[in-house]
Amino acid sequence: DQQVKQNSPSLSVQEGRISILNCDYTNSMFDYFLWYKKYPAEGPTFLISISSIKDKNEDGRFTVFLNKSAKHLSLHIVPSQPGDSAVYFCAARIGYALNFGKGTSLLVTP
Amino acid sequence: DTAVSQTPKYLVTQMGNDKSIKCEQNLGHDTMYWYKQDSKKFLKIMFSYNNKELIINETVPNRFSPKSPDKAHLNLHINSLELGDSAVYFCASSQVPPRETQYFGPGTRLLVL
């Protein structure tokens, strides 16, 4: 049973525009949410996180928004760059375990 | 200086064989994990060790056995390999949760023929 869902398998955005990646979750006990970025043949690398007590966290071009009532979070990348092309995984934590979504493949075109 | 390393990177083997995947982290972390990414791209936790003690053991066949000789190493032994074990296995480490993020190794691509 998939507790973290990324319903868009892929997204294509033009360079310089905003990329918005979405994630929904079902378990209200998750206390921490993270976004990981993954290039082919590499492990996921941590990008940005947000505690369940906050609704926004910003780090440079990356902002994560959390809407607890809707059990929804999103990652905004602005401006998007070709180097951002990768698979983005949303993850939610309970205790020691991370629950991952299936990932969204982002393609940023010049 | 690789933070979390795994060997081998690729592993092709026959059904019924026994194999091991090694993981080492040089970050000084207390907690290590094994994840499996299957053909549908789901990344699921299998095991977690904190200071050499098993703290998470998800519903995984007992053919899979983690071994932690010390805090910096968490190896995965798989007995009697089956076709369905074909996947990418990722090792990760972190300081004590819940605040710390997990750092992943590059993955081991296992193909069982």
CSV table of C-alpha atoms in Angstrom, one decimal:
chain,number,residue,atom,x,y,z
A,1,ASP,CA,0.0,0.0,0.0
A,2,GLN,CA,1.6,3.2,-1.3
A,3,GLN,CA,1.5,5.9,1.3
A,4,VAL,CA,3.4,8.5,-0.7
A,5,LYS,CA,2.2,9.1,-4.3
A,6,GLN,CA,3.7,11.1,-7.1
A,7,ASN,CA,1.0,11.0,-9.8
A,8,SER,CA,2.9,12.6,-12.6
A,9,PRO,CA,5.6,10.2,-13.9
A,10,SER,CA,7.1,12.9,-16.1
A,11,LEU,CA,7.3,16.7,-16.5
A,12,SER,CA,8.8,18.8,-19.3
A,13,VAL,CA,9.7,22.4,-18.6
A,14,GLN,CA,11.5,25.1,-20.6
A,15,GLU,CA,14.7,26.5,-19.2
A,16,GLY,CA,14.1,29.6,-17.1
A,17,ARG,CA,10.5,28.7,-16.2
A,18,ILE,CA,9.2,27.2,-13.0
A,19,SER,CA,9.0,23.5,-12.4
A,20,ILE,CA,6.4,22.3,-10.0
A,21,LEU,CA,6.5,18.7,-8.8
A,22,ASN,CA,3.7,17.4,-6.7
A,23,CYS,CA,3.4,14.7,-4.0
A,24,ASP,CA,0.5,13.4,-2.0
A,25,TYR,CA,0.5,11.3,1.1
A,26,THR,CA,-2.0,9.3,3.2
A,27,ASN,CA,-0.4,8.8,6.6
A,28,SER,CA,-0.9,11.8,9.0
A,29,MET,CA,1.8,10.4,11.3
A,30,PHE,CA,4.6,11.4,8.9
A,31,ASP,CA,6.6,14.1,10.7
A,32,TYR,CA,9.2,15.0,8.1
A,33,PHE,CA,9.2,15.3,4.3
A,34,LEU,CA,12.1,15.3,2.0
A,35,TRP,CA,12.9,15.6,-1.7
A,36,TYR,CA,15.6,13.6,-3.3
A,37,LYS,CA,17.1,14.0,-6.8
A,38,LYS,CA,18.4,11.1,-8.7
A,39,TYR,CA,20.5,10.8,-11.9
A,40,PRO,CA,20.7,7.6,-13.9
A,41,ALA,CA,23.1,5.0,-12.4
A,42,GLU,CA,23.5,7.0,-9.2
A,43,GLY,CA,21.9,6.9,-5.8
A,44,PRO,CA,19.3,9.5,-4.7
A,45,THR,CA,20.8,12.7,-3.3
A,46,PHE,CA,19.1,14.9,-0.7
A,47,LEU,CA,17.7,18.1,-2.1
A,48,ILE,CA,15.5,19.8,0.5
A,49,SER,CA,13.3,18.9,3.4
A,50,ILE,CA,10.5,20.3,5.6
A,51,SER,CA,9.2,19.5,9.0
A,52,SER,CA,5.5,18.8,9.4
A,53,ILE,CA,5.2,21.8,11.7
A,54,LYS,CA,6.1,24.2,8.9
A,55,ASP,CA,4.4,25.1,5.6
A,56,LYS,CA,7.4,26.4,3.6
A,57,ASN,CA,11.1,25.9,3.3
A,58,GLU,CA,13.3,27.6,0.8
A,59,ASP,CA,16.9,26.9,-0.3
A,60,GLY,CA,18.1,28.9,-3.3
A,61,ARG,CA,16.1,28.0,-6.4
A,62,PHE,CA,14.3,25.3,-4.5
A,63,THR,CA,11.2,25.8,-2.4
A,64,VAL,CA,9.1,23.1,-0.8
A,65,PHE,CA,5.5,23.8,0.3
A,66,LEU,CA,3.5,21.6,2.7
A,67,ASN,CA,-0.3,21.6,3.0
A,68,LYS,CA,-1.0,19.3,5.9
A,69,SER,CA,-4.8,19.6,5.6
A,70,ALA,CA,-4.6,18.4,2.0
A,71,LYS,CA,-1.8,16.0,2.7
A,72,HIS,CA,0.0,17.5,-0.2
A,73,LEU,CA,3.5,18.8,-0.8
A,74,SER,CA,5.1,20.4,-3.8
A,75,LEU,CA,8.6,21.3,-4.9
A,76,HIS,CA,9.1,24.5,-6.9
A,77,ILE,CA,12.3,25.0,-8.9
A,78,VAL,CA,12.7,28.5,-10.3
A,79,PRO,CA,14.3,29.2,-12.6
A,80,SER,CA,14.7,25.7,-14.0
A,81,GLN,CA,18.0,24.8,-15.6
A,82,PRO,CA,19.0,21.9,-17.9
A,83,GLY,CA,21.1,20.4,-15.1
A,84,ASP,CA,17.9,20.0,-13.1
A,85,SER,CA,16.9,17.2,-15.4
A,86,ALA,CA,16.6,14.1,-13.2
A,87,VAL,CA,14.1,12.0,-11.4
A,88,TYR,CA,12.7,13.6,-8.2
A,89,PHE,CA,11.5,11.5,-5.4
A,90,CYS,CA,9.3,12.7,-2.6
A,91,ALA,CA,9.8,10.9,0.7
A,92,ALA,CA,8.0,11.0,4.1
A,93,ARG,CA,9.4,9.9,7.4
A,94,ILE,CA,8.1,8.0,10.4
A,95,GLY,CA,10.9,7.3,12.9
A,96,TYR,CA,13.8,5.7,11.0
A,97,ALA,CA,12.0,4.8,7.8
A,98,LEU,CA,11.6,6.8,4.7
A,99,ASN,CA,8.6,6.1,2.5
A,100,PHE,CA,9.2,7.1,-1.1
A,101,GLY,CA,7.0,8.0,-4.0
A,102,LYS,CA,7.6,6.5,-7.4
A,103,GLY,CA,9.4,9.6,-8.7
A,104,THR,CA,8.7,12.2,-11.3
A,105,SER,CA,11.1,12.5,-14.2
A,106,LEU,CA,11.8,16.2,-14.9
A,107,LEU,CA,13.2,17.3,-18.3
A,108,VAL,CA,14.3,20.9,-18.6
A,109,THR,CA,14.7,21.8,-22.3
A,110,PRO,CA,16.9,24.7,-23.5
B,1,ASP,CA,36.1,10.6,-1.1
B,2,THR,CA,32.9,8.6,-1.5
B,3,ALA,CA,30.6,9.0,1.5
B,4,VAL,CA,28.6,5.9,1.0
B,5,SER,CA,30.1,3.2,-1.2
B,6,GLN,CA,28.7,-0.2,-2.3
B,7,THR,CA,30.4,-3.1,-4.0
B,8,PRO,CA,29.8,-4.6,-6.4
B,9,LYS,CA,28.1,-2.0,-8.7
B,10,TYR,CA,26.7,-4.8,-10.9
B,11,LEU,CA,26.0,-8.4,-10.0
B,12,VAL,CA,24.7,-11.0,-12.5
B,13,THR,CA,24.1,-14.4,-11.1
B,14,GLN,CA,22.1,-17.6,-11.5
B,15,MET,CA,19.0,-18.6,-9.6
B,16,GLY,CA,19.8,-20.5,-6.4
B,17,ASN,CA,23.1,-18.9,-5.8
B,18,ASP,CA,24.1,-17.0,-2.6
B,19,LYS,CA,25.6,-13.5,-2.9
B,20,SER,CA,26.6,-10.6,-0.8
B,21,ILE,CA,26.6,-6.8,-1.3
B,22,LYS,CA,28.9,-4.7,0.8
B,23,CYS,CA,28.3,-1.2,2.0
B,24,GLU,CA,30.6,1.2,3.8
B,25,GLN,CA,30.1,4.8,5.0
B,26,ASN,CA,32.8,7.2,6.0
B,27,LEU,CA,30.5,9.9,7.4
B,28,GLY,CA,30.6,8.7,11.0
B,29,HIS,CA,26.9,8.0,10.9
B,30,ASP,CA,25.2,5.8,13.5
B,31,THR,CA,22.4,4.4,11.3
B,32,MET,CA,22.6,2.5,8.1
B,33,TYR,CA,19.8,1.2,5.8
B,34,TRP,CA,19.1,-1.1,2.9
B,35,TYR,CA,16.5,-0.1,0.3
B,36,LYS,CA,15.3,-2.1,-2.7
B,37,GLN,CA,14.2,-0.4,-6.0
B,38,ASP,CA,12.2,-2.8,-8.0
B,39,SER,CA,11.2,-2.8,-11.7
B,40,LYS,CA,8.3,-0.5,-11.0
B,41,LYS,CA,10.8,2.0,-9.6
B,42,PHE,CA,9.4,1.8,-6.0
B,43,LEU,CA,12.1,2.5,-3.5
B,44,LYS,CA,11.3,0.5,-0.3
B,45,ILE,CA,13.2,0.1,2.9
B,46,MET,CA,14.3,-3.4,3.8
B,47,PHE,CA,16.4,-3.0,7.0
B,48,SER,CA,17.9,-0.4,9.3
B,49,TYR,CA,20.7,-0.8,11.8
B,50,ASN,CA,21.6,1.7,14.5
B,51,ASN,CA,24.9,1.2,16.2
B,52,LYS,CA,25.1,-2.4,14.9
B,53,GLU,CA,21.6,-3.2,16.2
B,54,LEU,CA,18.7,-4.1,13.9
B,55,ILE,CA,15.9,-1.5,14.3
B,56,ILE,CA,13.8,-2.0,11.1
B,57,ASN,CA,13.1,-5.3,9.5
B,58,GLU,CA,10.4,-4.9,6.9
B,59,THR,CA,8.5,-7.8,5.4
B,60,VAL,CA,11.5,-9.3,3.6
B,61,PRO,CA,12.1,-13.0,2.9
B,62,ASN,CA,14.4,-14.5,5.5
B,63,ARG,CA,16.7,-15.3,2.6
B,64,PHE,CA,17.9,-11.8,3.0
B,65,SER,CA,20.1,-11.2,6.1
B,66,PRO,CA,21.9,-8.0,6.9
B,67,LYS,CA,25.2,-8.1,8.8
B,68,SER,CA,26.8,-5.1,10.5
B,69,PRO,CA,30.3,-5.9,11.7
B,70,ASP,CA,30.8,-2.3,12.8
B,71,LYS,CA,29.1,1.1,12.7
B,72,ALA,CA,30.6,1.9,9.3
B,73,HIS,CA,29.5,-1.3,7.5
B,74,LEU,CA,26.2,-2.9,6.7
B,75,ASN,CA,26.4,-5.9,4.3
B,76,LEU,CA,23.5,-7.7,2.7
B,77,HIS,CA,23.6,-11.4,2.2
B,78,ILE,CA,21.0,-13.1,0.0
B,79,ASN,CA,20.6,-16.8,-0.1
B,80,SER,CA,19.0,-19.0,-2.7
B,81,LEU,CA,18.5,-16.1,-5.1
B,82,GLU,CA,15.3,-15.9,-7.1
B,83,LEU,CA,14.3,-14.2,-10.3
B,84,GLY,CA,12.2,-11.7,-8.4
B,85,ASP,CA,15.2,-10.5,-6.4
B,86,SER,CA,16.4,-8.7,-9.5
B,87,ALA,CA,16.4,-5.1,-8.6
B,88,VAL,CA,18.7,-2.2,-7.6
B,89,TYR,CA,19.7,-2.3,-4.0
B,90,PHE,CA,20.7,1.0,-2.3
B,91,CYS,CA,22.6,1.4,0.9
B,92,ALA,CA,22.1,4.6,2.9
B,93,SER,CA,23.3,6.1,6.2
B,94,SER,CA,22.3,8.9,8.5
B,95,GLN,CA,22.9,10.3,12.0
B,96,VAL,CA,20.2,9.3,14.5
B,97,PRO,CA,16.8,10.2,13.1
B,98,PRO,CA,14.4,11.9,13.0
B,99,ARG,CA,16.1,15.1,12.0
B,100,GLU,CA,18.9,13.8,9.8
B,101,THR,CA,18.6,13.1,6.2
B,102,GLN,CA,19.8,9.9,4.7
B,103,TYR,CA,22.8,9.7,2.3
B,104,PHE,CA,22.6,7.1,-0.4
B,105,GLY,CA,25.2,4.9,-2.1
B,106,PRO,CA,25.3,4.5,-5.9
B,107,GLY,CA,23.3,1.3,-5.9
B,108,THR,CA,24.0,-2.3,-6.8
B,109,ARG,CA,22.2,-3.6,-9.8
B,110,LEU,CA,21.4,-7.3,-9.3
B,111,LEU,CA,20.2,-9.4,-12.1
B,112,VAL,CA,19.2,-13.0,-11.4
B,113,LEU,CA,19.1,-15.3,-14.4
